[in-house]
mmCIF file with all atom_site columns, C-alpha atoms in Angstrom:
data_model
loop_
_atom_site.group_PDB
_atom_site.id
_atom_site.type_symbol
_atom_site.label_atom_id
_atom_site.label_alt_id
_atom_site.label_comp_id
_atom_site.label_asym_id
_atom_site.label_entity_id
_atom_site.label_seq_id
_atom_site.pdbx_PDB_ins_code
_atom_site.Cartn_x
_atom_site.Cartn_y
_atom_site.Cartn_z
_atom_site.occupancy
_atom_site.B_iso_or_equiv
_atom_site.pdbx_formal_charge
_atom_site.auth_seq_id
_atom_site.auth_comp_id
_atom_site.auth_asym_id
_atom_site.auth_atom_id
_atom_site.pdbx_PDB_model_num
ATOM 1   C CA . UNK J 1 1   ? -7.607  2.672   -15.264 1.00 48.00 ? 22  UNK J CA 1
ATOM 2   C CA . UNK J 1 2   ? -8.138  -0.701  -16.776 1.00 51.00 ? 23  UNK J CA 1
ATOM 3   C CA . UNK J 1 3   ? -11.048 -2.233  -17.192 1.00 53.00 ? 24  UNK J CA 1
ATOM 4   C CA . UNK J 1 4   ? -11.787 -2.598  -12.978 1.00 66.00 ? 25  UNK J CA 1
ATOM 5   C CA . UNK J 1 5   ? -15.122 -4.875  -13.563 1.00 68.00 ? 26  UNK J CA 1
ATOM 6   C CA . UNK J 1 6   ? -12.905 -7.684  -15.392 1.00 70.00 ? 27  UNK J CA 1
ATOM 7   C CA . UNK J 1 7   ? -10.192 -7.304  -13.198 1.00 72.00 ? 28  UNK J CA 1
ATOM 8   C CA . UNK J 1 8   ? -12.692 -8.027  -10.481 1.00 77.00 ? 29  UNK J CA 1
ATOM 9   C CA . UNK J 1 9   ? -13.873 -10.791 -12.120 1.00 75.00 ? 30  UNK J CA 1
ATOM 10  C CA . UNK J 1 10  ? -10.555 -12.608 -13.069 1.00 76.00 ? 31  UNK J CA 1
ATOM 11  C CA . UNK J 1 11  ? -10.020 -12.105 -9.219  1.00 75.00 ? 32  UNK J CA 1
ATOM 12  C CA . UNK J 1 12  ? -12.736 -14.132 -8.528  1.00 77.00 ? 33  UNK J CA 1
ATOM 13  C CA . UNK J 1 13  ? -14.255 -11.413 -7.052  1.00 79.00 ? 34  UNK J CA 1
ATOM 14  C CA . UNK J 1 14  ? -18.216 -9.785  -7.979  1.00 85.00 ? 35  UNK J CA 1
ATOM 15  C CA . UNK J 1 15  ? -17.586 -6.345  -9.432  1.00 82.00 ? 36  UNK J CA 1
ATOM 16  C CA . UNK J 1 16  ? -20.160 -5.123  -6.974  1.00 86.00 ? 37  UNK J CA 1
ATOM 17  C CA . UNK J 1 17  ? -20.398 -1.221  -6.322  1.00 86.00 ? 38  UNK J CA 1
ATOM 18  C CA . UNK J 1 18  ? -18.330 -1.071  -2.820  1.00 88.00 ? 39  UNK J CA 1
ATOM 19  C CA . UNK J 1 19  ? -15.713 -3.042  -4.157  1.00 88.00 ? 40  UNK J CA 1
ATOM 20  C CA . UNK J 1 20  ? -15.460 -1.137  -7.877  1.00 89.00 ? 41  UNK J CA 1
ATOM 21  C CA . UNK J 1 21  ? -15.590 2.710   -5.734  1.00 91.00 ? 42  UNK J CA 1
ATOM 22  C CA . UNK J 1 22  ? -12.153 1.229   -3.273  1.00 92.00 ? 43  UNK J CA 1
ATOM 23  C CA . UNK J 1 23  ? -10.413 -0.027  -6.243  1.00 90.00 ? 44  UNK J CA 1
ATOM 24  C CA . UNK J 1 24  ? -11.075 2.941   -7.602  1.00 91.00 ? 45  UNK J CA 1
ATOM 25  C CA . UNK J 1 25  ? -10.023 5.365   -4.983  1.00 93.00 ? 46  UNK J CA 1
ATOM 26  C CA . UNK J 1 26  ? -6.684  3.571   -5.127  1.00 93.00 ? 47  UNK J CA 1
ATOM 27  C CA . UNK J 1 27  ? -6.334  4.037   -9.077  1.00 91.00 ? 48  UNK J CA 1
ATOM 28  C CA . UNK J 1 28  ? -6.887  8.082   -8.368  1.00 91.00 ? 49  UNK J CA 1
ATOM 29  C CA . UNK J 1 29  ? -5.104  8.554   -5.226  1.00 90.00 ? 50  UNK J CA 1
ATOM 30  C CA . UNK J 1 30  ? -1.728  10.307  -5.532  1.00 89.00 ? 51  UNK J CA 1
ATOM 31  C CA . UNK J 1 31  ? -1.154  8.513   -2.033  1.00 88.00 ? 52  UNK J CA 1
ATOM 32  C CA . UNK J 1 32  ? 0.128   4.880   -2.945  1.00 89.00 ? 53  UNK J CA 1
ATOM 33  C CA . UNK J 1 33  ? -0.438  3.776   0.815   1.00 91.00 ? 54  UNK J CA 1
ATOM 34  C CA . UNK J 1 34  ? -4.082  4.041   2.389   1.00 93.00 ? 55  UNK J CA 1
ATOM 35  C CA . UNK J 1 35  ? -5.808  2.972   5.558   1.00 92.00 ? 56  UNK J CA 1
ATOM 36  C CA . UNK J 1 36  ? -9.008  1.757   5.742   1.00 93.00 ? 57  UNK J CA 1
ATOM 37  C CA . UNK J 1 37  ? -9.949  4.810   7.577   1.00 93.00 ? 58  UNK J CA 1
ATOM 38  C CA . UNK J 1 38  ? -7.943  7.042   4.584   1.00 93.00 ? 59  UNK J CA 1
ATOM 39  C CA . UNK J 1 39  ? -9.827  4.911   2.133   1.00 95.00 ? 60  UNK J CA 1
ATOM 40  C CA . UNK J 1 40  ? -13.209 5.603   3.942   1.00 95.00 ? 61  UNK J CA 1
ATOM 41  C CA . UNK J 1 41  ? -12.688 9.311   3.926   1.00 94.00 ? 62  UNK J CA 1
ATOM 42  C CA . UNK J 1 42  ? -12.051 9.732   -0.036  1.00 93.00 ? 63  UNK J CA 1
ATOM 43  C CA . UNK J 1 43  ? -14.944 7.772   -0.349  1.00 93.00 ? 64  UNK J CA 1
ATOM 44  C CA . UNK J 1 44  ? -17.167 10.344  2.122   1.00 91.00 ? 65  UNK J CA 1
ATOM 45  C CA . UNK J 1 45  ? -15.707 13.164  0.316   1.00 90.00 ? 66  UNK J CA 1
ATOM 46  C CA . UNK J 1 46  ? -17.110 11.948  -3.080  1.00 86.00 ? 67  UNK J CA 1
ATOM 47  C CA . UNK J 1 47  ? -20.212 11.109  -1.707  1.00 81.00 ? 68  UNK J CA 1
ATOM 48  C CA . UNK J 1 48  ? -19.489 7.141   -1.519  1.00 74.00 ? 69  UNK J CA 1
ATOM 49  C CA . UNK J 1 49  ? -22.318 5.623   0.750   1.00 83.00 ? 70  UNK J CA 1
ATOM 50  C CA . UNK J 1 50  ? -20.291 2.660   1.954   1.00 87.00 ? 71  UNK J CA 1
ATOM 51  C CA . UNK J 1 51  ? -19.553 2.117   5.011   1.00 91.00 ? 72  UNK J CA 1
ATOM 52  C CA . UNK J 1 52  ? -16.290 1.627   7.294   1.00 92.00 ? 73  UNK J CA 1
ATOM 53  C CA . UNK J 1 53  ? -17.133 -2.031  7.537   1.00 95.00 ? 74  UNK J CA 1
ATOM 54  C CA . UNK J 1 54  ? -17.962 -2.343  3.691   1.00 94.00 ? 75  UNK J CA 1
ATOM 55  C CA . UNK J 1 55  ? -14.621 -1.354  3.618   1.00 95.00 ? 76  UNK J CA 1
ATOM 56  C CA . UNK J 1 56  ? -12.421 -3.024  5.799   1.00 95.00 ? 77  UNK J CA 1
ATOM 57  C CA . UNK J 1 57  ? -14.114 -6.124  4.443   1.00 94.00 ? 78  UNK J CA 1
ATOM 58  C CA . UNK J 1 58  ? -13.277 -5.242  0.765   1.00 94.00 ? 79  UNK J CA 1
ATOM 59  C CA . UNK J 1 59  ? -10.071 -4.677  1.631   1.00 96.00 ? 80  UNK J CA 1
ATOM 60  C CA . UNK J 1 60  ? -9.449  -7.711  3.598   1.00 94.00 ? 81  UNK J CA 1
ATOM 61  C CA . UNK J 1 61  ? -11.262 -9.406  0.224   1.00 92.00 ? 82  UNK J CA 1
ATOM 62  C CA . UNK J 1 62  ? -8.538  -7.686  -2.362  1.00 93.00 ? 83  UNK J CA 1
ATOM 63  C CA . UNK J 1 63  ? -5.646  -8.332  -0.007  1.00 93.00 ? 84  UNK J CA 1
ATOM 64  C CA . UNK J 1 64  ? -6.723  -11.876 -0.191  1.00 91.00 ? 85  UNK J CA 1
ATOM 65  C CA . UNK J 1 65  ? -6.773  -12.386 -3.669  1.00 89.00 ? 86  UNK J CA 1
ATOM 66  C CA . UNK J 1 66  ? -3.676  -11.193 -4.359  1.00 88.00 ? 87  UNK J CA 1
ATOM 67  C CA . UNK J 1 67  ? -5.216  -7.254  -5.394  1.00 90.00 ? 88  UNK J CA 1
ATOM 68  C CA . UNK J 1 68  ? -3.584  -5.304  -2.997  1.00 92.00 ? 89  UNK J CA 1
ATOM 69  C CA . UNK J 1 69  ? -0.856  -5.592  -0.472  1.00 92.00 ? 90  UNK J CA 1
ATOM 70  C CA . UNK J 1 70  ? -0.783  -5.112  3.206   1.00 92.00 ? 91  UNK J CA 1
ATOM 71  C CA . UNK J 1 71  ? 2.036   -3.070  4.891   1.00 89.00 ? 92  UNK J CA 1
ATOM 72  C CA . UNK J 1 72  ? 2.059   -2.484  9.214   1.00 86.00 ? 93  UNK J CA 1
ATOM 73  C CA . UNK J 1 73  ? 4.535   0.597   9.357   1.00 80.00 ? 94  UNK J CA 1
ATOM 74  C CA . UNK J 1 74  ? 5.794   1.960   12.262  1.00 68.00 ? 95  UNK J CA 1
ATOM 75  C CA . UNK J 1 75  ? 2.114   3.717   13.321  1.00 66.00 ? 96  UNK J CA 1
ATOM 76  C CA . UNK J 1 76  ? 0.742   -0.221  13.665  1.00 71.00 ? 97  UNK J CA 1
ATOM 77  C CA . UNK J 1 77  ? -2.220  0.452   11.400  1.00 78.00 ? 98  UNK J CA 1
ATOM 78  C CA . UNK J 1 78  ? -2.445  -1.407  8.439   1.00 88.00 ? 99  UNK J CA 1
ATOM 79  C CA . UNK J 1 79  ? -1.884  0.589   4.992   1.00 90.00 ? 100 UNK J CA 1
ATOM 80  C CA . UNK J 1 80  ? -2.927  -0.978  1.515   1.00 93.00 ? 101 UNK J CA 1
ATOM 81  C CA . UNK J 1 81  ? -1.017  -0.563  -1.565  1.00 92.00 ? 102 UNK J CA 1
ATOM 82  C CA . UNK J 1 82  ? -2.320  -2.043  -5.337  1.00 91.00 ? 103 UNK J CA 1
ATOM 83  C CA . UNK J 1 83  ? -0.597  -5.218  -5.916  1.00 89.00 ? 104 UNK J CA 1
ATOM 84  C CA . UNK J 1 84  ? 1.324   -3.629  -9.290  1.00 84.00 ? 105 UNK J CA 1
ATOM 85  C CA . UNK J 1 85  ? 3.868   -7.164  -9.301  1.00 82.00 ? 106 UNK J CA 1
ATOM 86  C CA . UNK J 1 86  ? 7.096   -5.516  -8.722  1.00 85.00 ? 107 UNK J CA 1
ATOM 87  C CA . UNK J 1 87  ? 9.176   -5.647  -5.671  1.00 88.00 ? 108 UNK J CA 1
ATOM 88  C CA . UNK J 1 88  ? 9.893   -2.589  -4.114  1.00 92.00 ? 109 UNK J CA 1
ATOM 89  C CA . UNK J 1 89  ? 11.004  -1.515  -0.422  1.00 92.00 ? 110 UNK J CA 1
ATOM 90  C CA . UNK J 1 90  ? 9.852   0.961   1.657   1.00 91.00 ? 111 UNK J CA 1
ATOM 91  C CA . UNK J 1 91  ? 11.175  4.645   3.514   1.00 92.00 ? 112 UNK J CA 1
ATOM 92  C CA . UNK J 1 92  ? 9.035   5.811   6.202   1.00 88.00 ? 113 UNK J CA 1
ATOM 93  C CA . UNK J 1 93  ? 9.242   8.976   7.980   1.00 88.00 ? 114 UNK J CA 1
ATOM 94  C CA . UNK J 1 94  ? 9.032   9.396   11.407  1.00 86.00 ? 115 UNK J CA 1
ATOM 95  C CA . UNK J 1 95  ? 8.271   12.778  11.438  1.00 83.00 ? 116 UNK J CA 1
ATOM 96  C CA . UNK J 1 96  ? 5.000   12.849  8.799   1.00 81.00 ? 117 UNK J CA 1
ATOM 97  C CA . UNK J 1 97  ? 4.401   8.989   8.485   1.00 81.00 ? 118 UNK J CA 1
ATOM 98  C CA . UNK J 1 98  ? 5.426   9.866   4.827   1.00 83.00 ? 119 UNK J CA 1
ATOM 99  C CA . UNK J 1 99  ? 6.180   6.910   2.996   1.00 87.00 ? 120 UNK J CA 1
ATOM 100 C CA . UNK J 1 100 ? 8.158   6.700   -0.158  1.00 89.00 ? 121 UNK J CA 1
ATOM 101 C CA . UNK J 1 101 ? 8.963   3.665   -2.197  1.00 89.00 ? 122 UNK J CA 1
ATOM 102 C CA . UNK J 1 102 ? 12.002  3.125   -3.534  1.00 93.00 ? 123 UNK J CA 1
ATOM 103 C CA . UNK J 1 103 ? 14.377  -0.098  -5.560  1.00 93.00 ? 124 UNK J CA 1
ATOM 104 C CA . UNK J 1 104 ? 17.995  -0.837  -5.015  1.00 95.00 ? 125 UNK J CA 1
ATOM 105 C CA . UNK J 1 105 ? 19.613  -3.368  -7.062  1.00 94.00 ? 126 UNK J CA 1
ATOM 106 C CA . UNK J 1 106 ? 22.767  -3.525  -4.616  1.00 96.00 ? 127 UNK J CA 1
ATOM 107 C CA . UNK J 1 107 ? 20.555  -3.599  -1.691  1.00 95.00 ? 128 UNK J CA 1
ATOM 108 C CA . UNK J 1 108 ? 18.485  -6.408  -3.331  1.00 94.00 ? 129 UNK J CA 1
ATOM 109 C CA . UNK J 1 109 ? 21.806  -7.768  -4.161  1.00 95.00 ? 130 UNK J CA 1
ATOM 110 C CA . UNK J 1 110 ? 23.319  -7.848  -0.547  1.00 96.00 ? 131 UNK J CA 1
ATOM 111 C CA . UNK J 1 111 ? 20.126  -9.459  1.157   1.00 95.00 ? 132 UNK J CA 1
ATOM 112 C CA . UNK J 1 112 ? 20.235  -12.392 -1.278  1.00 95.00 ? 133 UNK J CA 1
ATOM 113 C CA . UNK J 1 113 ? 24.272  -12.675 -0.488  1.00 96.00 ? 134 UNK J CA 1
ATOM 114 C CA . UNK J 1 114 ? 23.576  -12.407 3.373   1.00 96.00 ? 135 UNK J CA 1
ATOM 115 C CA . UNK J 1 115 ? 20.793  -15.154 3.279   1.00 96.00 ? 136 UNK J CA 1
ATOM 116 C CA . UNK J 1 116 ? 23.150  -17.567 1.246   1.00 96.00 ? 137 UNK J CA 1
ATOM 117 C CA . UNK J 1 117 ? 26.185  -16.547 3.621   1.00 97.00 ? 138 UNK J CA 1
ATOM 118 C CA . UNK J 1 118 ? 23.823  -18.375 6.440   1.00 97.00 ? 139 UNK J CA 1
ATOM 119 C CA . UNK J 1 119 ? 22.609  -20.979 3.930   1.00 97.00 ? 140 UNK J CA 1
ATOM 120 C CA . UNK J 1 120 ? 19.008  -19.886 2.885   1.00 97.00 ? 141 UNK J CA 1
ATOM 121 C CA . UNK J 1 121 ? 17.752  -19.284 -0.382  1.00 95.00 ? 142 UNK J CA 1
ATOM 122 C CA . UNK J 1 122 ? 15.945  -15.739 -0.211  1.00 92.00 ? 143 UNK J CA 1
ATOM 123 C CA . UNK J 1 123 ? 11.931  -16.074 -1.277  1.00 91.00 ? 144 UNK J CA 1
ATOM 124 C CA . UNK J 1 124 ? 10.601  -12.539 -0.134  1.00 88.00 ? 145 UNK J CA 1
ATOM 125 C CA . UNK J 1 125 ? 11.606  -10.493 2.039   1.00 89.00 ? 146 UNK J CA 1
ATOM 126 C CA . UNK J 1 126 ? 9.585   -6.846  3.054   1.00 87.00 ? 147 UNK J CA 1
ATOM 127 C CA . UNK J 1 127 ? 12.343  -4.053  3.738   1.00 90.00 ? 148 UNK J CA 1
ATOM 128 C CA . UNK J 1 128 ? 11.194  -0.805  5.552   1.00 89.00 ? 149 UNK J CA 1
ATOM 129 C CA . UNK J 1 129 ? 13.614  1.889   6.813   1.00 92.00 ? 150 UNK J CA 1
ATOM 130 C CA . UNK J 1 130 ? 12.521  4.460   9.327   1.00 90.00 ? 151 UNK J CA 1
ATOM 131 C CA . UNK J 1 131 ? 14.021  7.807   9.195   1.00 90.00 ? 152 UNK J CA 1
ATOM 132 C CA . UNK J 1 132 ? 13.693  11.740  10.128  1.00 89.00 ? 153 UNK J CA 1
ATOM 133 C CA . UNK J 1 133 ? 12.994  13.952  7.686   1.00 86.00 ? 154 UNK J CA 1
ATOM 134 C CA . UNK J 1 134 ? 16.474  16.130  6.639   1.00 86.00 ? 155 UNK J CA 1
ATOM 135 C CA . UNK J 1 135 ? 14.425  18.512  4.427   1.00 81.00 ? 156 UNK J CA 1
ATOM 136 C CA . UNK J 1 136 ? 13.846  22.074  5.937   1.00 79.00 ? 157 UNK J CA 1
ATOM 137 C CA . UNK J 1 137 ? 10.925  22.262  3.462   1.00 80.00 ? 158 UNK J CA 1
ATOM 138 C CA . UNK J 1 138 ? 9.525   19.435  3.314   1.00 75.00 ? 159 UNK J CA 1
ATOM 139 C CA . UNK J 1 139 ? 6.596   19.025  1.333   1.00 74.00 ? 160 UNK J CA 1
ATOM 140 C CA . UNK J 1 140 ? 4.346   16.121  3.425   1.00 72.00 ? 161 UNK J CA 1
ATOM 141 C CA . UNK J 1 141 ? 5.049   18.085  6.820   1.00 68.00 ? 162 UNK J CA 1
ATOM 142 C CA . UNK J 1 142 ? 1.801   18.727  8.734   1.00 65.00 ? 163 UNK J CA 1
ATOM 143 C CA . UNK J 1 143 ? 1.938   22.194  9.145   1.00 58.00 ? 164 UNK J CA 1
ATOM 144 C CA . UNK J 1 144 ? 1.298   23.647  12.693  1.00 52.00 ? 165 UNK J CA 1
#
């Protein structure tokens, strides 16, 4: 993880405790996409004393300055994702919530065609497909 502290402070942002523990539960995480409350739980299971609050507001704070990014998928809670600078879109599944991110040049492509078909000049666009899982063993099931 690089240097979180001066990333912090390039920001604009105090590297205060609170905020350094969140960014780094999203450097460790294998999950890419956390809730607040996800967020809140890593930090209980390492024995993080801050508090839901502490980090809603944090989060709210990196969104802000440009740190992390904010996704509502089809569950209507906010997830947060680092900010990493390239564009990707987004495959959520219906059955788990599992998300996976993926890139598609000819998808990318086809949305810049269809927005200059209507005469618009693309600037960002946020792409998220909902689907059912087709694996038989799939590996982010909930088991029962």
């Amino acid at each position: 993880m690089p240097n979180s502290s001066q990333n912090l402070k390039e920001m604009g942002l105090k590297a205060t405790l609170p905020r350094m523990k969140v960014l780094e539960v999203f450097h460790k995480s294998p999950q890419r996409h956390l809730s607040a409350e996800d967020v809140y739980k890593l930090l209980l299971a390492e024995q993080g004393d801050v508090g839901l609050a502490t980090v809603y507001r944090v989060l709210t704070q990196f969104e802000q300055a440009g740190l992390l990014k904010r996704n509502h998928f089809e569950s209507g809670k906010a997830v947060f994702e680092l900010n990493e600078g390239s564009h990707h879109d987004h495959i959520v599944c219906l059955d788990c919530g599992h998300v996976e991110e993926f890139y598609d040049a000819g998808i990318e492509q086809r949305q810049d065609a269809v927005a200059a078909e209507r005469g618009f000049k693309l600037v960002e666009h946020s792409l998220s497909l909902y689907a059912n899982c087709a694996r038989t063993e799939c590996p982010h099931r909930k088991q029962s």
